[in-house]
Short mmCIF file of C-alpha atoms in Angstrom, two decimals:
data_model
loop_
_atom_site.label_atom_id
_atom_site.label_comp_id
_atom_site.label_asym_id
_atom_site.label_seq_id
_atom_site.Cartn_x
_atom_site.Cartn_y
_atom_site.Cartn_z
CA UNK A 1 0.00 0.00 0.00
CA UNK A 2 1.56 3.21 -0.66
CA UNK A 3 1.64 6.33 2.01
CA UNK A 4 -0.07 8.85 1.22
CA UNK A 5 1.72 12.85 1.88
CA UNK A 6 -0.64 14.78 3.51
CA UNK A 7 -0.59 18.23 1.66
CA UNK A 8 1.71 20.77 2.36
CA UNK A 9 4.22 17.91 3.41
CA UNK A 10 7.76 17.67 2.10
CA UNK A 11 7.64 15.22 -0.27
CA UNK A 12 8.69 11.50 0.73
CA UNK A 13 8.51 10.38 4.13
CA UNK A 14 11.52 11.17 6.68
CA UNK A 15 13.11 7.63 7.15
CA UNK A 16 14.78 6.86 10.30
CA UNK A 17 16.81 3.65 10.54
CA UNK A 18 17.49 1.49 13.81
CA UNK A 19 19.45 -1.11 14.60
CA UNK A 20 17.59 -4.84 16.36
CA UNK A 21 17.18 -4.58 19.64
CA UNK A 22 16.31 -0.59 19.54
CA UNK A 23 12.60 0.28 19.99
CA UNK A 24 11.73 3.61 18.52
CA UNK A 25 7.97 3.78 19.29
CA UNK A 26 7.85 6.54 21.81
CA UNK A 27 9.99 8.80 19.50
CA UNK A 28 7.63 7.80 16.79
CA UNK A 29 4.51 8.80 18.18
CA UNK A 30 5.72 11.77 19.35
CA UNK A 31 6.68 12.45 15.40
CA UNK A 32 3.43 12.02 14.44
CA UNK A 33 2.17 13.66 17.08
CA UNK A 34 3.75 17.32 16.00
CA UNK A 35 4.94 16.69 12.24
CA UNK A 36 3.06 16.45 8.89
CA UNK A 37 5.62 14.77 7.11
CA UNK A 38 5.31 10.86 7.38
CA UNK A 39 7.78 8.92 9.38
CA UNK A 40 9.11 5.67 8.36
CA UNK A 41 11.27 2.99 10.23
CA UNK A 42 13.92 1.26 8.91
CA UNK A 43 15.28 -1.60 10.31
CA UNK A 44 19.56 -1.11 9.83
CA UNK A 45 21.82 -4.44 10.53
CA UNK A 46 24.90 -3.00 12.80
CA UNK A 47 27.09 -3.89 10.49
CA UNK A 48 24.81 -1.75 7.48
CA UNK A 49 24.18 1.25 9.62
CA UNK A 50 26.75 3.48 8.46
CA UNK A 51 26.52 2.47 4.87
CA UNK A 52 22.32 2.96 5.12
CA UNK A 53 23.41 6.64 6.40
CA UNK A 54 25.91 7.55 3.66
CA UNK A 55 23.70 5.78 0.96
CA UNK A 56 20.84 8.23 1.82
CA UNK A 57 19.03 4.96 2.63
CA UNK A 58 17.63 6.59 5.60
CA UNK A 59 17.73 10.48 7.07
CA UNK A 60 19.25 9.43 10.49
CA UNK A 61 19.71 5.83 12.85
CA UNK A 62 19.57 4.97 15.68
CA UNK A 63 22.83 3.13 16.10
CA UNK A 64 24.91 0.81 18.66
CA UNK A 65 28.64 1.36 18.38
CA UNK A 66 30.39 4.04 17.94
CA UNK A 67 30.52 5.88 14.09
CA UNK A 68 33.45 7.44 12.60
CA UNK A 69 32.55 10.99 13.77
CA UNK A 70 34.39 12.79 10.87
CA UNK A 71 31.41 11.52 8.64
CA UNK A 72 28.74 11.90 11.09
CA UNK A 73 27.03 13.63 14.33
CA UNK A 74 26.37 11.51 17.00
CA UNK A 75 24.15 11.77 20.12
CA UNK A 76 24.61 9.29 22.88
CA UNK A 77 21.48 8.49 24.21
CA UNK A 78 22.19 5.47 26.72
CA UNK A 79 24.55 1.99 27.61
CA UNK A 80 23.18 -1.18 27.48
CA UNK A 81 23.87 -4.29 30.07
CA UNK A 82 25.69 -7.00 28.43
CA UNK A 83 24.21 -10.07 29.51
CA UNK A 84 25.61 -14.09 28.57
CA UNK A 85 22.87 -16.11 27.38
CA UNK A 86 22.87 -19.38 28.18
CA UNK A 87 21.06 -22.79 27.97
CA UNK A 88 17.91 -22.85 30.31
CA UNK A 89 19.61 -25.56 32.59
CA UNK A 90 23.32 -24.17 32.75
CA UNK A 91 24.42 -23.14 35.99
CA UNK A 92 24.88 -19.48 35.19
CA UNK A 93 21.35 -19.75 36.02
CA UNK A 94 21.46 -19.79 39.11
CA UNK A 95 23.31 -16.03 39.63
CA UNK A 96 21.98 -13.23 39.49
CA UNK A 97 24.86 -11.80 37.55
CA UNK A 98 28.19 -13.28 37.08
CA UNK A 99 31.77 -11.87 35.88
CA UNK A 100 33.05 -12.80 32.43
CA UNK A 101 36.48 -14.07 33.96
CA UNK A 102 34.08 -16.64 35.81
CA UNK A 103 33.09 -18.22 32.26
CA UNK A 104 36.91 -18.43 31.27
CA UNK A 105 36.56 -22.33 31.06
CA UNK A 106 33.64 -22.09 28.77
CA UNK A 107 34.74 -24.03 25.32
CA UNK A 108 32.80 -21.72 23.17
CA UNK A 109 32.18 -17.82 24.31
CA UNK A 110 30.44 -15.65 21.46
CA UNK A 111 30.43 -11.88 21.15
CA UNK A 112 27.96 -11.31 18.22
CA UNK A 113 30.17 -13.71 16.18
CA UNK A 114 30.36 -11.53 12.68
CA UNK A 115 30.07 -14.99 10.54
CA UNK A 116 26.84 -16.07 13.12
CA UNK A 117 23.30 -14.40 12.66
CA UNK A 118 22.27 -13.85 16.15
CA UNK A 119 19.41 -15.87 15.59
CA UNK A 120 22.02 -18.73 14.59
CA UNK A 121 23.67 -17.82 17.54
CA UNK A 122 21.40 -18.28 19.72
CA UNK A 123 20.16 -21.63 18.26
CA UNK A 124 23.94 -22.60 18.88
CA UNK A 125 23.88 -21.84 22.76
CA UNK A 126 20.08 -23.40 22.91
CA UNK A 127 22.27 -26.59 21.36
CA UNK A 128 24.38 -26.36 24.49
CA UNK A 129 27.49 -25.59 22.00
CA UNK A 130 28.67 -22.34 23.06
CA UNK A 131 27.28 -19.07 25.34
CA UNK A 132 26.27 -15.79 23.98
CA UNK A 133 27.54 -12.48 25.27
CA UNK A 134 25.10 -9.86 23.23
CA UNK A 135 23.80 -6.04 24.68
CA UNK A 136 20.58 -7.00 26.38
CA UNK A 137 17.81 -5.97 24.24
CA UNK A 138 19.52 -8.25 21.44
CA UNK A 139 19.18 -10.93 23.80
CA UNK A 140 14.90 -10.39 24.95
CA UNK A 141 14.84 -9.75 21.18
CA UNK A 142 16.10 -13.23 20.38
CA UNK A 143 15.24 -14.90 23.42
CA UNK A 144 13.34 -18.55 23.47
CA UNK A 145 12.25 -21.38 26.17
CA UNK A 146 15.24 -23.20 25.54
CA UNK A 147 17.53 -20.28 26.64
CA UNK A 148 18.20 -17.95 29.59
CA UNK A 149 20.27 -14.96 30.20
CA UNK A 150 22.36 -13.03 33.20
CA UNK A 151 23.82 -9.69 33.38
CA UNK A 152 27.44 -10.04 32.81
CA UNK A 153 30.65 -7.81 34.47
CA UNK A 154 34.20 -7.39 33.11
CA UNK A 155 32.33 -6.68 29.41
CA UNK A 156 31.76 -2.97 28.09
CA UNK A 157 28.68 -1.67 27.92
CA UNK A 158 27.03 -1.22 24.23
CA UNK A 159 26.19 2.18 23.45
CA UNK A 160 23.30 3.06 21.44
CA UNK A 161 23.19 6.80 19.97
CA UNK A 162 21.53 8.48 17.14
CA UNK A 163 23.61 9.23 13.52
CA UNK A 164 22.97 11.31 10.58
CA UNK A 165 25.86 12.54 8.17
CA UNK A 166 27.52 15.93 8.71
CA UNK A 167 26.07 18.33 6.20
CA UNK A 168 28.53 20.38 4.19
CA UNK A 169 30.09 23.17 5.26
CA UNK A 170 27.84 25.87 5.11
CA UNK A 171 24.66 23.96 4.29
CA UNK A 172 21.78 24.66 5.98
CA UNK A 173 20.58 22.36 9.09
CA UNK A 174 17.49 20.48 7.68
CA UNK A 175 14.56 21.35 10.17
CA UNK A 176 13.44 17.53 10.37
CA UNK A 177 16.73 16.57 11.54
CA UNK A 178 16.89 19.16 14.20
CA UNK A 179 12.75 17.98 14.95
CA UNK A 180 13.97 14.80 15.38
CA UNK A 181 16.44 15.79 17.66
CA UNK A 182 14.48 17.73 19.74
CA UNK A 183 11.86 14.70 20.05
CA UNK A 184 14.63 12.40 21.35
CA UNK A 185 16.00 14.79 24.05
CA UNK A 186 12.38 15.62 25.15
CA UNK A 187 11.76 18.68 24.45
CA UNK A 188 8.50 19.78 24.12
CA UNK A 189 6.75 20.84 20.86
CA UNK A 190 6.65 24.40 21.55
CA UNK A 191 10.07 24.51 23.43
CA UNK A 192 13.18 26.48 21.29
CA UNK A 193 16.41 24.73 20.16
CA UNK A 194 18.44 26.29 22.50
#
C-alpha cells in the first residue's frame, strides 16, 4: 500500500533507521504527534548502519557502536547491560549476575560472532554448543524457552546513539533533523532549540 503525503508535506517520508534490539515507538509517536511529514522505520543491521546513512538509505539511525565521527554527528542516548545467554539448565542460572572471567573455562564464548546471525547464535547456545555475550535488548529480542540470560561484568557496555551525516560546510541544518532531535531529548513541541 503506498503512504499517502498529507498536503503541504515535504515530499517522501523522513526515514529513520534502527538497529535490532532498539525500539523507537515513543519517538515515533511523538513524530506524528507534531509533524506532517510521514515517518518511516527502517530496520539497519549493525554492520549496514553506516553504509544505510551515507547511501541516503535513511535520514538518520539509531545506532549501537560508535561511528566514525568525521562523517557523522552523534548523540549518545544510553549503555546497554551485556548479559551471557545461556542454555535454560546451565548453571549461570542460578546467579543473578556473574563476571566474564568466571566463564573463562567455557569451550565456546560468542560476542555477536560476525560470521553467526544472532538468531544462529542463539540456536547454537540453545544446542548447548557455546554461550552468547550480546547487549541485552539483542538478547529479549532473540530470546526462546530453551535459553536464559544473566547480566554479565568485566564486558563494556554497548552504546546506542543516534547518527545522521555531517552536512557540508555551510549547508543549511534540515529542520526535520533538528525535529527529530528535539523529540529524542524531550523537548517539548513548543520549546526552542536552544
Amino acid at each position: 500500500m503506498d503512504k499517502v503525503t498529507p498536503p503541504g508535506a515535504p515530499s517522501g517520508a523522513f526515514r529513520v533507521g534502527f538497529v535490532p534490539g532498539v525500539m523507537p515507538g515513543k519517538w515515533e509517536r511523538a513524530w506524528r504527534e507534531r509533524m506532517r511529514r510521514p515517518l518511516e522505520l527502517v530496520t539497519v543491521e549493525v554492520s549496514d548502519q553506516e553504509k544505510a546513512l551515507r547511501e541516503g538509505r535513511v535520514d538518520m539511525c539509531l545506532v549501537r557502536g560508535e561511528v566514525d565521527r568525521e562523517t557523522f554527528h552523534l548523540i549518545p542516548l544510553y549503555r546497554e547491560v551485556p548479559v551471557v545467554v545461556v542454555p535454560a539448565d546451565h548453571p549461570v542460572t542460578a546467579y543473578d549476575e556473574i563476571d566474564i572471567a568466571e566463564l573463562a573455562d567455557e569451550h565456546d564464548v560468542l560476542h555477536e560472532h560476525p560470521g553467526l546471525a544472532l538468531a544462529q547464535a542463539v540456536e547454537t547456545v540453545a544446542a548447548g554448543t557455546g554461550i552468547l555475550v550480546v547487549p541485552m535488548s539483542l538478547a529479549r529480542l532473540h530470546h526462546r524457552k530453551d535459553v536464559a540470560f544473566r547480566p554479565v561484568t568485566g564486558v563494556e557496555e554497548s552504546p546506542v546513539g543516534l547518527a545522521w551525516v555531517r552536512p557540508a560546510p555551510g549547508d543549511p541544518d534540515d529542520p526535520d533533523i533538528q525535529a527529530f532531535i528535539g523529540i529524542i531529548r524531550g523537548r517539548s513541541p513548543r520549546s526552542s532549540r536552544g
